[in-house]
Structures are given as C-alpha cells and as structure tokens.
Short mmCIF file of C-alpha atoms in Angstrom, two decimals:
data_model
loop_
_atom_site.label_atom_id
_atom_site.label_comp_id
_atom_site.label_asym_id
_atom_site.label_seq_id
_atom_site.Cartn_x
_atom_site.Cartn_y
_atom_site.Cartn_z
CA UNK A 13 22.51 -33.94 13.06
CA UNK A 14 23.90 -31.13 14.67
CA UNK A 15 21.21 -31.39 17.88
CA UNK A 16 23.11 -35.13 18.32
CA UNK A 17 26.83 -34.03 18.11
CA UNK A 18 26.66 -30.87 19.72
CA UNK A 19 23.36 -30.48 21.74
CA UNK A 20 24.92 -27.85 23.74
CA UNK A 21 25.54 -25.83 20.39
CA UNK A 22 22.83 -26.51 19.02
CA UNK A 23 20.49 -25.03 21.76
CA UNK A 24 22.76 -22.42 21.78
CA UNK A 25 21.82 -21.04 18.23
CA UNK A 26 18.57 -22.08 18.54
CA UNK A 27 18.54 -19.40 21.02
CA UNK A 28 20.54 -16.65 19.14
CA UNK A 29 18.19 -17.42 16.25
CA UNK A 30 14.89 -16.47 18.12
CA UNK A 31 16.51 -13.50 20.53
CA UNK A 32 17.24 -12.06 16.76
CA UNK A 33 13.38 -12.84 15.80
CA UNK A 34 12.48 -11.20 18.87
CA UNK A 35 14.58 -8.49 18.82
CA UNK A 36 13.70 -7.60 15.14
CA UNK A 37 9.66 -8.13 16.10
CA UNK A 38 10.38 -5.49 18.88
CA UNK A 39 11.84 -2.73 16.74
CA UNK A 40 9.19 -3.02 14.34
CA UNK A 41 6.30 -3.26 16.01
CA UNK A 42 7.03 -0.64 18.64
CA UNK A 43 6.58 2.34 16.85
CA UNK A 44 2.43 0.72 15.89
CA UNK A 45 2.29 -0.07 19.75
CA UNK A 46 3.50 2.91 21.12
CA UNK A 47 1.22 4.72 19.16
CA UNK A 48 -1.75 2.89 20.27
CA UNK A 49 -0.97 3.28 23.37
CA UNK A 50 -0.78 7.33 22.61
CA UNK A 51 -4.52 6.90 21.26
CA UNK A 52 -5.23 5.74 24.44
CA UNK A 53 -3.99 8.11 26.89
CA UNK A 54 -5.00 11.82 27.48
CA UNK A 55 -2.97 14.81 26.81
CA UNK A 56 -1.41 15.71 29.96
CA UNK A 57 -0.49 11.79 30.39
CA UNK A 58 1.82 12.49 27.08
CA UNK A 59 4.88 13.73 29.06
CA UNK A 60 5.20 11.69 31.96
CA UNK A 61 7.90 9.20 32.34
CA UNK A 62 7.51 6.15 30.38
CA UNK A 63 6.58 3.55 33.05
CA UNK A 64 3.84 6.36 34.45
CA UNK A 65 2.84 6.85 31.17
CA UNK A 66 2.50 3.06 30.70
CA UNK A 67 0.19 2.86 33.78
CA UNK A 68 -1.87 5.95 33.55
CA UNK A 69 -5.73 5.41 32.97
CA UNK A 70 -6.97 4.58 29.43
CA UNK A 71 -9.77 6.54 27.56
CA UNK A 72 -11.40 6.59 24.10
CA UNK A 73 -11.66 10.33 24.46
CA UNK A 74 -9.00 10.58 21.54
CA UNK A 75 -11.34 8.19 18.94
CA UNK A 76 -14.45 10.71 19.93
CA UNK A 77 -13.09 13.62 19.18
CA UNK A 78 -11.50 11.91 15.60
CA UNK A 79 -15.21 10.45 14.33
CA UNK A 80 -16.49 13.67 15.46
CA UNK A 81 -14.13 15.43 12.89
CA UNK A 82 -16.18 16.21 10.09
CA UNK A 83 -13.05 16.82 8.16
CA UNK A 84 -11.56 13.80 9.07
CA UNK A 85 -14.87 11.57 8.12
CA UNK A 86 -14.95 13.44 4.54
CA UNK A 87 -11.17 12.53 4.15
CA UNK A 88 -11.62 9.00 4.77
CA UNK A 89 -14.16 8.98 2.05
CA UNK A 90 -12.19 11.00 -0.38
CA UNK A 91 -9.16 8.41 0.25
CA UNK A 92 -11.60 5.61 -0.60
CA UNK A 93 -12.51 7.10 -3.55
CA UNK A 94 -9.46 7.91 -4.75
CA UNK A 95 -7.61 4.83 -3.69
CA UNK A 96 -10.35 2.41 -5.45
CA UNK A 97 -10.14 4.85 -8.21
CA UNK A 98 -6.77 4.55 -8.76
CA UNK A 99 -6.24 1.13 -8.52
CA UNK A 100 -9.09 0.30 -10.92
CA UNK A 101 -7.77 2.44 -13.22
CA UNK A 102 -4.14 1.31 -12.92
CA UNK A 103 -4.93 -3.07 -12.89
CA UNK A 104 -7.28 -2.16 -16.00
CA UNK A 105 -4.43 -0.56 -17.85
CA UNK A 106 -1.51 -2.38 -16.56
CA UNK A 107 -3.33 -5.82 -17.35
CA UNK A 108 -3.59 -4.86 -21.06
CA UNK A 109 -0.39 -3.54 -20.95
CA UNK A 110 1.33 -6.70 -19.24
CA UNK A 111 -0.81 -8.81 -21.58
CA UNK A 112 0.87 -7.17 -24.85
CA UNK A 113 4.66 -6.76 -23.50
CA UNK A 114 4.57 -10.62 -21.76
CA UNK A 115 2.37 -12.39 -24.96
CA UNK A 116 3.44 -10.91 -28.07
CA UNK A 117 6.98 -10.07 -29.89
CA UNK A 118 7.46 -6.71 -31.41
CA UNK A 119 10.17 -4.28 -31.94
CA UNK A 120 11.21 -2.25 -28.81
CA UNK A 121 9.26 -4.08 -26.09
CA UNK A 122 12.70 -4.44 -23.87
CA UNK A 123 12.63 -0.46 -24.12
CA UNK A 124 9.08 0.18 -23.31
CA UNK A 125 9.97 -1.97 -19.97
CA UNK A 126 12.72 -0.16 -19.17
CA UNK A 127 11.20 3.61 -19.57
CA UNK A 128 8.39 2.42 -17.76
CA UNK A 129 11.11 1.27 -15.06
CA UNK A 130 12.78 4.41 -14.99
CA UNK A 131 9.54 6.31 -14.57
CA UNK A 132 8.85 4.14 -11.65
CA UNK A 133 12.08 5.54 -9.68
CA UNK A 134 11.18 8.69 -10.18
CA UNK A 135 10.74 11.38 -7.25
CA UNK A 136 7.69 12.73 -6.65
CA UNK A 137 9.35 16.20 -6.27
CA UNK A 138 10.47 15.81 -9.85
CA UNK A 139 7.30 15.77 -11.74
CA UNK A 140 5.18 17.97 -9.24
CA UNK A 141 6.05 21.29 -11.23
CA UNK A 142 4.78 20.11 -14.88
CA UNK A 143 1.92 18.14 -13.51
CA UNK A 144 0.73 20.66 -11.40
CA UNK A 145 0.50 22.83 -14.52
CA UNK A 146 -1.49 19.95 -16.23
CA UNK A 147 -4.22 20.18 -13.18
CA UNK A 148 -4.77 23.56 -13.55
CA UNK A 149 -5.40 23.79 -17.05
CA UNK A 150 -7.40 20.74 -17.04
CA UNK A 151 -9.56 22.48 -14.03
CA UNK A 152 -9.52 19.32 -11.96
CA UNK A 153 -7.71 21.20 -9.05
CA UNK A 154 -8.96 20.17 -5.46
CA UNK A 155 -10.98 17.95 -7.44
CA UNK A 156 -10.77 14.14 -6.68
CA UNK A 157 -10.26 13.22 -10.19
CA UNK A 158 -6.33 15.12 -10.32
CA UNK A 159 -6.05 12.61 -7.30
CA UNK A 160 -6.48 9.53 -9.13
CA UNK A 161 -4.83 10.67 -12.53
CA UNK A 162 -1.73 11.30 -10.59
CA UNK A 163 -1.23 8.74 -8.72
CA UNK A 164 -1.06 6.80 -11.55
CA UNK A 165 2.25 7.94 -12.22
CA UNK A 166 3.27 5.59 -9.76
CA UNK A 167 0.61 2.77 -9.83
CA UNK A 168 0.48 1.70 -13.36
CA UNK A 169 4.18 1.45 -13.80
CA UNK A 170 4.90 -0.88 -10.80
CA UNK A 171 1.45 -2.53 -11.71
CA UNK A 172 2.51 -2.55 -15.60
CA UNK A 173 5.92 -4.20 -14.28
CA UNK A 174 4.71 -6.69 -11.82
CA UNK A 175 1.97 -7.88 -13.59
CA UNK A 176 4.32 -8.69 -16.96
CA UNK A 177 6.54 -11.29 -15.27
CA UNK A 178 3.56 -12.85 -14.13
CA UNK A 179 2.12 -13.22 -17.36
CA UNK A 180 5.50 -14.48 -19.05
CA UNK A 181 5.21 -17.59 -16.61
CA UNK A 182 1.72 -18.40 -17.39
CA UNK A 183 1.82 -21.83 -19.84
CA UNK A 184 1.04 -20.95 -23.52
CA UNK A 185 -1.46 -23.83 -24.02
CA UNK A 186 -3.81 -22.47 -21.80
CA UNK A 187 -4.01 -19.42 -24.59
CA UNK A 188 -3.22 -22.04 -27.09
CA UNK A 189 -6.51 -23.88 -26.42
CA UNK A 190 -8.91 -20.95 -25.85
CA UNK A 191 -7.31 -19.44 -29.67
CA UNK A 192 -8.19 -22.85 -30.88
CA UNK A 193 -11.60 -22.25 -29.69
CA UNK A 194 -12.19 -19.43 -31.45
CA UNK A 195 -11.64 -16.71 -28.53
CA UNK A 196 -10.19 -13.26 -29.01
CA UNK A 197 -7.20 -12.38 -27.74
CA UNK A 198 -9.49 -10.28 -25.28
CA UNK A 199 -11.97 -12.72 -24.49
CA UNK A 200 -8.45 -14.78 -24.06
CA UNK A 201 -7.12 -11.91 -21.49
CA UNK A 202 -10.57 -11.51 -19.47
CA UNK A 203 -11.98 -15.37 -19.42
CA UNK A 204 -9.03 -17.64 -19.43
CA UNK A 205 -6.11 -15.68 -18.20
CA UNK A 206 -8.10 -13.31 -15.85
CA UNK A 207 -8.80 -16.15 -13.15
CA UNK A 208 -5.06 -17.53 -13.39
CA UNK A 209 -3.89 -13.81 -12.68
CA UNK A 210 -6.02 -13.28 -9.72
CA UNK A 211 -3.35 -13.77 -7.18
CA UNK A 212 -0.61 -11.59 -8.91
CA UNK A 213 -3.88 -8.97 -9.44
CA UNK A 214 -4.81 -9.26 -5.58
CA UNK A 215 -0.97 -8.57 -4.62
CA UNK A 216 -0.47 -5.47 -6.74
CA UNK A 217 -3.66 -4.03 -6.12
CA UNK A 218 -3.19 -4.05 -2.97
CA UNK A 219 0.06 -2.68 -2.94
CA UNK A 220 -0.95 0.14 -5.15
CA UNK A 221 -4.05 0.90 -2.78
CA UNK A 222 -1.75 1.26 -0.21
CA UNK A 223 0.41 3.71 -2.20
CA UNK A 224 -2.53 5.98 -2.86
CA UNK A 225 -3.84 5.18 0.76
CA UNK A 226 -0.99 6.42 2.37
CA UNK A 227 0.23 9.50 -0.38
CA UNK A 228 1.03 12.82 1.07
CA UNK A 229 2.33 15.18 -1.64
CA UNK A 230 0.18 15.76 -4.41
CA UNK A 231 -2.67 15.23 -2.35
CA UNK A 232 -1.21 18.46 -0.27
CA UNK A 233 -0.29 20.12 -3.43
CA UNK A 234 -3.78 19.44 -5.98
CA UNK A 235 -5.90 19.95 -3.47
CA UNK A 236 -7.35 22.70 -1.24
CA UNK A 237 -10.55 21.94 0.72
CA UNK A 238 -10.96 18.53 -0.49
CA UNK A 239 -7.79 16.66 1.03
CA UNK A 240 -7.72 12.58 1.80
CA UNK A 241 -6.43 11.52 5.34
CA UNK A 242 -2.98 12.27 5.29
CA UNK A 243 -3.08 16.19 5.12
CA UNK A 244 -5.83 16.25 7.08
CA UNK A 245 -3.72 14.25 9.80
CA UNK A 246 -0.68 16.43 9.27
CA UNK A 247 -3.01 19.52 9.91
CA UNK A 248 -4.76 18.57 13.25
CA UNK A 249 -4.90 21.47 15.11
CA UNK A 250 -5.02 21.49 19.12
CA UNK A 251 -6.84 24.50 21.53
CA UNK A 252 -3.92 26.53 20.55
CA UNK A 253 -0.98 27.26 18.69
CA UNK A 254 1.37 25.65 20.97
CA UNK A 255 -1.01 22.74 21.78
CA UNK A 256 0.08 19.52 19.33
CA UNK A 257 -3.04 16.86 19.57
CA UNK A 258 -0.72 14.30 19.25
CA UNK A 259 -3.44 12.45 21.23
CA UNK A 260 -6.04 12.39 18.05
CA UNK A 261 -2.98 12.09 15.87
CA UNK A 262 -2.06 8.77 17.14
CA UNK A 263 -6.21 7.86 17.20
CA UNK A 264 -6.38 8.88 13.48
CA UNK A 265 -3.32 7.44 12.43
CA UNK A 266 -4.57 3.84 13.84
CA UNK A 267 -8.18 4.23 12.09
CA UNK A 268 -6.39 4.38 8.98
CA UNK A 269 -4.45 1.75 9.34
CA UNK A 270 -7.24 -0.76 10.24
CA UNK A 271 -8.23 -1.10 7.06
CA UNK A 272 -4.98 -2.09 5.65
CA UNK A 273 -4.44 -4.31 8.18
CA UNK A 274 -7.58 -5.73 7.38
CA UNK A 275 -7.21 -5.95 3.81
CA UNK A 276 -3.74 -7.52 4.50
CA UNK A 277 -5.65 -10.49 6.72
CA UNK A 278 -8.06 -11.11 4.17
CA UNK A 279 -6.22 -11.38 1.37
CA UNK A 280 -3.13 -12.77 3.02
CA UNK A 281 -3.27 -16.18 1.00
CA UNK A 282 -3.40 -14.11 -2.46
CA UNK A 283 -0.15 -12.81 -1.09
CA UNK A 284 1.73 -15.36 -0.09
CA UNK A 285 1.27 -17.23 -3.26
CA UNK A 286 1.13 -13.97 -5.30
CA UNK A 287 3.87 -14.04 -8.13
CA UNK A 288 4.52 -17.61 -7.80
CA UNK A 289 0.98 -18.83 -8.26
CA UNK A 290 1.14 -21.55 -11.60
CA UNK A 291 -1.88 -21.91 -13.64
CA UNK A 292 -1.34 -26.13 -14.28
CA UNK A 293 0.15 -28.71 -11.55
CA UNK A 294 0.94 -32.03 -12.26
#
C-alpha cells in the first residue's frame, strides 16, 4: 500500500532497511574476516598499513606450522573428548530431569527450576575455589574427566532448563496412548517422546558443545599438560619473548571454528525449528 501512495518513501526505507542489514553484517563479520585474512599473511605483513596489508601475498605457511603443533593436534582431541563428553553426559541427565519437572506434579518443582536457574547465572570465578578443591581430592587433576564433570555446571542447567519447556508443550495423548499400551514411563521417555524431542535435543546440544568447545577457565585452571584448544591458543609462543605469532593464532583460531561452523550448517534445520517443533499437525 505504501509502495502505491508514496513510492518515493517507500524506496526510501527500503533502502535504510538494508544499509542497516548491511551495516550490522559488516560489524559482525569483520572481526571472522579479518582474522582469516591474518591466517593468511606472514608475520612481517602484520604491521603494514591496512590497504598493503590487504594486498600483500597470501601463504598457508601459518596452517603448517599449526598441524605441525603436536600440542595443538593433542588439544583438538582432548576438546573432542571433552566436549562429546560433556554433552552426553549433560542431554542424558537433563532429559530425565526435564522429563520429571515438565510431566509430573510434585511439591517444590517451581523451586527446583529456579535454583537450577540461579546456578545457571553463576560466574565461573565463583565456584572455581571449592571445585578446584573437589579435583584434587578426587585425583582427576589434568585429567580429562575434571573437564567434563565441570563443565557440567553450566551444561546441564541450561540443558535441564531448555529442554523442560519443550517437554511441557509436547501433547499428553501421545504419552497417553503409549501408557495405554503398557509402556513405562521410560520406555515412554526413550521411544515415544525421544523422536518428538530431537529438534529441541539437536539445539541444546549443540549449544552446550559449543560452551565446552570454546571454555577457557577451568580448562586453564584443572589442567596442566593436558589442556584443550583454548589454552593452548592463548599460550602460542613465537621465536622469542617479544615475538607474538599472531600469524598461527589467527590459523588456529579458524581451525577451531570450522567445525562449529560446520555443525551449525548441518544441523541448521534442527535449529530453526528447535523449541517450536510440535509433535501433531492438523
């Protein structure tokens, strides 16, 4: 209506609308492209002027020297590990969890959800004293295993959360009909309401895995020799003291982003419908 009344107006926020899109677009994403570029470039190149730096010559120098890192390739590992760990760990007791506090009616279930709220805003710097007591007594320092049981501090309670609004919107005759059946209310969780939750289980997973993916205190502070990527990022070390490979930094820092960005891609559709996936139509 507007393009027939006022085409002049119209065009007019039409263009506002996607110099705002673009301008947004550009202040995100130049940070990620200016660091590619980086990964690109060799060190002397790093402090020439921006439009010399723009047009110097391109090598893969930087991604050698990071594959070549045998610290770096057991780190990647280690985050694997830890990050499938902890996610595992976190959707198998967060589902159970959601499944009680969304299904059934007891006393103090509004409570429960908000402690596990307010453990969820927590700092990281507020726990690390106690529970780096707990990982030394348990003798799982610089151990992958105080890793994953840590980071569940932050995982199950924003998986615990997530996942119980999803299963409050599930329809009750789908349980209904399975209980008729004769099913358990396990056999209920795992065969009927498993497949309806896969969406909300894809989004929160993969949030969580890139939570543990991309943690940087406790895995500096419970571990010595056996760190995941982000310490052993922080602590590249150049030909000298003064010399900051900012060079393999920037290479590093975009390996380990691939795979997110991947995982992200693939799992793009479980994300967009995610929380508002419905189990019947019609």
């Amino acid at each position: 209506m507007l393009a027939k009344r006022n085409p002049t107006l119209f065009y007019l926020q039409r263009a506002g609308f996607y110099l705002l899109v673009v301008i947004i677009a550009f202040y995100l994403l130049f940070p990620f492209l200016w660091a590619v570029l980086t990964s690109f470039r060799r060190g002397g190149d790093l402090f020439l002027t921006p439009a010399k730096f723009i047009a110097a010559p391109s090598t893969i120098g930087n991604y050698v020297t990071v594959f070549n890192n045998p610290n770096f390739q057991h780190a990647f590992l280690l985050s694997l590990v830890v990050a499938i760990g902890s996610v595992a760990l976190s959707l198998l007791i967060g589902t159970l969890a959601a499944y009680a506090l969304g299904r059934f009616k007891f006393r103090g279930k509004s409570m429960i959800l908000y402690i596990i709220l307010a453990v969820s805003v927590f700092p990281q710097i507020a726990v690390l004293g106690g529970l780096y007591t707990v990982v030394q007594a348990s003798g799982t320092y610089n151990s992958p295993v105080a890793l994953i049981f840590s980071y569940l501090i932050f995982t199950i309670p924003f998986t615990v959360w997530v996942l119980t609004s999803f299963v409050r919107d599930i329809p009750g005759e789908l349980e209904e009909a399975s209980l008729v059946d004769g099913a358990t209310p396990l056999q209920t969780l795992f065969r009927v309401l498993f497949p309806v939750m896969m969406p909300a289980l894809v989004t929160t997973g993969l949030l969580a895995f890139i939570n543990c993916w991309n943690e940087y205190l406790f895995a500096l502070t419970f571990t010595s020799s056996n760190r995941t990527i982000p310490p052993v990022i922080a602590n590249f070390s150049g030909a000298s003291q003064f010399d900051q490979p900012w060079g393999p930094i920037m290479a590093a820092s975009i390996v380990v982003t691939v795979p997110l960005i991947a995982l992200v891609l693939i799992f793009q559709r479980n994300i967009v419908s995610g929380l508002t996936a419905g189990a019947v139509k019609g």
